[in-house]
């Protein structure tokens, strides 16, 4: 008999950094990044504190939190995408793309015109996701300006 993959019902909750599911997913993200970034992890970690993130999204499969993302204002018209994470068993199914789209839509509703982000050369799947979603590589910005491992990207949303 044919085995059909269970169709998942994804839902998205707009919340803040205080959400317990968001915090749990971010702790898994940090553990993953610590492995990937090695000695450079402490440098990046200082810019990834979640306190003050007022625009966060948690993606649920039924009632299971499976992915998250956030944004914060970078400049008056620009937000920075932060803390994107999908549980390993849910990767490769477009979940990250859907979370990103939700964040972009929310930012556009708040009249932001562009999103920027930083990811690392050691996260090729993230770079691929962002390129597919229409992001272009830009010159490294802010604290990432002289960081060899950083890849900065931008996309217009309005």
mmCIF file of C-alpha atoms in Angstrom:
data_model
loop_
_atom_site.group_PDB
_atom_site.id
_atom_site.type_symbol
_atom_site.label_atom_id
_atom_site.label_comp_id
_atom_site.label_asym_id
_atom_site.label_seq_id
_atom_site.Cartn_x
_atom_site.Cartn_y
_atom_site.Cartn_z
ATOM 1 C CA UNK A 1 0.000 0.000 0.000
ATOM 2 C CA UNK A 2 1.059 3.580 -0.601
ATOM 3 C CA UNK A 3 2.134 5.500 2.461
ATOM 4 C CA UNK A 4 0.891 9.057 2.439
ATOM 5 C CA UNK A 5 2.830 11.674 4.322
ATOM 6 C CA UNK A 6 0.619 13.271 6.947
ATOM 7 C CA UNK A 7 -0.610 16.663 5.785
ATOM 8 C CA UNK A 8 0.337 19.213 8.409
ATOM 9 C CA UNK A 9 -1.853 22.132 9.424
ATOM 10 C CA UNK A 10 0.467 25.020 10.081
ATOM 11 C CA UNK A 11 -0.599 28.064 12.051
ATOM 12 C CA UNK A 12 1.316 31.194 12.952
ATOM 13 C CA UNK A 13 1.131 33.147 16.193
ATOM 14 C CA UNK A 14 2.330 36.750 16.426
ATOM 15 C CA UNK A 15 3.874 37.242 19.842
ATOM 16 C CA UNK A 16 6.910 38.711 21.637
ATOM 17 C CA UNK A 17 10.173 37.460 23.118
ATOM 18 C CA UNK A 18 8.320 36.503 26.325
ATOM 19 C CA UNK A 19 6.510 33.578 24.618
ATOM 20 C CA UNK A 20 7.681 30.266 26.150
ATOM 21 C CA UNK A 21 7.566 28.386 22.815
ATOM 22 C CA UNK A 22 9.631 31.120 21.144
ATOM 23 C CA UNK A 23 12.198 30.946 23.970
ATOM 24 C CA UNK A 24 12.417 27.141 23.698
ATOM 25 C CA UNK A 25 12.954 27.243 19.923
ATOM 26 C CA UNK A 26 15.591 29.990 20.281
ATOM 27 C CA UNK A 27 17.504 27.885 22.812
ATOM 28 C CA UNK A 28 17.621 25.064 20.220
ATOM 29 C CA UNK A 29 18.760 27.584 17.600
ATOM 30 C CA UNK A 30 21.536 28.822 19.897
ATOM 31 C CA UNK A 31 22.731 25.259 20.545
ATOM 32 C CA UNK A 32 22.852 24.623 16.770
ATOM 33 C CA UNK A 33 24.726 27.883 16.114
ATOM 34 C CA UNK A 34 27.227 27.178 18.895
ATOM 35 C CA UNK A 35 28.179 23.961 17.085
ATOM 36 C CA UNK A 36 28.374 25.637 13.667
ATOM 37 C CA UNK A 37 30.137 28.840 14.715
ATOM 38 C CA UNK A 38 32.636 27.318 17.137
ATOM 39 C CA UNK A 39 35.033 29.967 18.439
ATOM 40 C CA UNK A 40 33.066 32.792 16.791
ATOM 41 C CA UNK A 41 29.844 31.928 18.655
ATOM 42 C CA UNK A 42 30.346 34.358 21.543
ATOM 43 C CA UNK A 43 30.814 37.257 19.110
ATOM 44 C CA UNK A 44 27.489 36.513 17.381
ATOM 45 C CA UNK A 45 25.641 35.659 20.590
ATOM 46 C CA UNK A 46 25.999 39.226 21.893
ATOM 47 C CA UNK A 47 23.839 40.473 18.992
ATOM 48 C CA UNK A 48 21.211 37.750 19.331
ATOM 49 C CA UNK A 49 19.735 38.483 22.726
ATOM 50 C CA UNK A 50 15.963 38.146 22.462
ATOM 51 C CA UNK A 51 14.953 40.687 25.109
ATOM 52 C CA UNK A 52 13.296 43.614 23.352
ATOM 53 C CA UNK A 53 12.124 41.510 20.361
ATOM 54 C CA UNK A 54 8.527 42.740 20.189
ATOM 55 C CA UNK A 55 7.754 41.156 16.803
ATOM 56 C CA UNK A 56 8.138 37.389 16.936
ATOM 57 C CA UNK A 57 6.310 34.596 15.176
ATOM 58 C CA UNK A 58 5.962 30.998 16.290
ATOM 59 C CA UNK A 59 4.840 28.431 13.732
ATOM 60 C CA UNK A 60 2.820 25.472 15.000
ATOM 61 C CA UNK A 61 2.032 22.101 13.495
ATOM 62 C CA UNK A 62 -1.203 21.451 15.370
ATOM 63 C CA UNK A 63 -0.139 22.444 18.877
ATOM 64 C CA UNK A 64 3.564 21.629 18.420
ATOM 65 C CA UNK A 65 5.874 24.653 18.081
ATOM 66 C CA UNK A 66 8.117 23.827 15.090
ATOM 67 C CA UNK A 67 9.629 27.106 13.868
ATOM 68 C CA UNK A 68 10.155 30.738 14.751
ATOM 69 C CA UNK A 69 11.456 34.051 13.542
ATOM 70 C CA UNK A 70 11.475 37.690 14.570
ATOM 71 C CA UNK A 71 12.285 41.172 13.411
ATOM 72 C CA UNK A 72 13.309 44.426 15.011
ATOM 73 C CA UNK A 73 13.603 47.929 13.675
ATOM 74 C CA UNK A 74 17.055 48.620 12.257
ATOM 75 C CA UNK A 75 16.333 52.055 10.785
ATOM 76 C CA UNK A 76 13.017 53.941 10.507
ATOM 77 C CA UNK A 77 11.998 52.150 7.264
ATOM 78 C CA UNK A 78 14.034 48.935 7.639
ATOM 79 C CA UNK A 79 13.679 45.890 9.882
ATOM 80 C CA UNK A 80 16.284 43.267 10.632
ATOM 81 C CA UNK A 81 15.156 39.637 10.474
ATOM 82 C CA UNK A 82 16.356 37.726 13.539
ATOM 83 C CA UNK A 83 16.217 34.297 15.199
ATOM 84 C CA UNK A 84 14.946 32.229 12.263
ATOM 85 C CA UNK A 85 14.784 28.540 13.193
ATOM 86 C CA UNK A 86 12.976 25.390 12.062
ATOM 87 C CA UNK A 87 13.149 22.088 13.962
ATOM 88 C CA UNK A 88 15.413 19.696 11.999
ATOM 89 C CA UNK A 89 12.609 17.199 11.324
ATOM 90 C CA UNK A 90 10.525 19.952 9.667
ATOM 91 C CA UNK A 91 13.261 21.322 7.404
ATOM 92 C CA UNK A 92 13.091 21.069 3.633
ATOM 93 C CA UNK A 93 9.303 21.472 3.567
ATOM 94 C CA UNK A 94 9.064 25.235 3.040
ATOM 95 C CA UNK A 95 8.366 26.004 6.708
ATOM 96 C CA UNK A 96 11.205 28.534 7.010
ATOM 97 C CA UNK A 97 9.995 30.277 3.865
ATOM 98 C CA UNK A 98 6.467 30.524 5.311
ATOM 99 C CA UNK A 99 7.754 31.997 8.595
ATOM 100 C CA UNK A 100 9.841 34.515 6.640
ATOM 101 C CA UNK A 101 6.809 35.490 4.527
ATOM 102 C CA UNK A 102 4.734 36.032 7.696
ATOM 103 C CA UNK A 103 7.464 38.289 9.118
ATOM 104 C CA UNK A 104 7.733 40.282 5.876
ATOM 105 C CA UNK A 105 3.950 40.732 5.689
ATOM 106 C CA UNK A 106 3.802 41.901 9.311
ATOM 107 C CA UNK A 107 6.680 44.352 8.745
ATOM 108 C CA UNK A 108 4.958 45.712 5.614
ATOM 109 C CA UNK A 109 1.702 46.176 7.585
ATOM 110 C CA UNK A 110 3.747 48.328 9.992
ATOM 111 C CA UNK A 111 4.928 50.406 6.987
ATOM 112 C CA UNK A 112 8.494 49.135 6.818
ATOM 113 C CA UNK A 113 9.828 49.049 3.251
ATOM 114 C CA UNK A 114 12.736 46.605 3.477
ATOM 115 C CA UNK A 115 14.193 43.736 5.456
ATOM 116 C CA UNK A 116 17.870 43.132 6.102
ATOM 117 C CA UNK A 117 19.499 40.182 7.797
ATOM 118 C CA UNK A 118 22.786 38.572 8.667
ATOM 119 C CA UNK A 119 23.515 34.892 8.389
ATOM 120 C CA UNK A 120 26.725 32.927 8.355
ATOM 121 C CA UNK A 121 28.740 31.222 5.642
ATOM 122 C CA UNK A 122 28.400 28.093 7.806
ATOM 123 C CA UNK A 123 24.614 28.147 7.250
ATOM 124 C CA UNK A 124 24.373 27.373 3.516
ATOM 125 C CA UNK A 125 20.741 26.245 3.822
ATOM 126 C CA UNK A 126 19.825 29.645 5.308
ATOM 127 C CA UNK A 127 21.608 31.500 2.491
ATOM 128 C CA UNK A 128 19.762 29.344 -0.033
ATOM 129 C CA UNK A 129 16.386 29.995 1.657
ATOM 130 C CA UNK A 130 16.908 33.762 1.656
ATOM 131 C CA UNK A 131 18.057 33.838 -1.989
ATOM 132 C CA UNK A 132 14.974 31.816 -3.007
ATOM 133 C CA UNK A 133 12.825 34.293 -1.051
ATOM 134 C CA UNK A 134 14.213 37.208 -3.073
ATOM 135 C CA UNK A 135 17.008 38.491 -0.836
ATOM 136 C CA UNK A 136 20.206 39.838 -2.397
ATOM 137 C CA UNK A 137 23.636 39.817 -0.826
ATOM 138 C CA UNK A 138 24.693 43.301 0.288
ATOM 139 C CA UNK A 139 27.806 44.757 1.861
ATOM 140 C CA UNK A 140 28.095 43.667 5.503
ATOM 141 C CA UNK A 141 26.435 46.241 7.758
ATOM 142 C CA UNK A 142 26.830 47.462 11.321
ATOM 143 C CA UNK A 143 28.615 45.134 13.706
ATOM 144 C CA UNK A 144 29.127 42.592 10.876
ATOM 145 C CA UNK A 145 31.095 45.035 8.676
ATOM 146 C CA UNK A 146 34.492 43.338 9.095
ATOM 147 C CA UNK A 147 33.325 39.811 9.922
ATOM 148 C CA UNK A 148 34.574 37.299 7.384
ATOM 149 C CA UNK A 149 31.983 34.618 8.227
ATOM 150 C CA UNK A 150 28.963 36.958 7.909
ATOM 151 C CA UNK A 151 26.704 37.184 4.869
ATOM 152 C CA UNK A 152 24.319 40.164 4.877
ATOM 153 C CA UNK A 153 21.238 40.335 2.671
ATOM 154 C CA UNK A 154 18.375 42.699 1.856
ATOM 155 C CA UNK A 155 14.940 42.639 0.249
ATOM 156 C CA UNK A 156 12.398 45.380 -0.513
ATOM 157 C CA UNK A 157 8.961 44.470 0.887
ATOM 158 C CA UNK A 158 6.766 47.415 -0.110
#
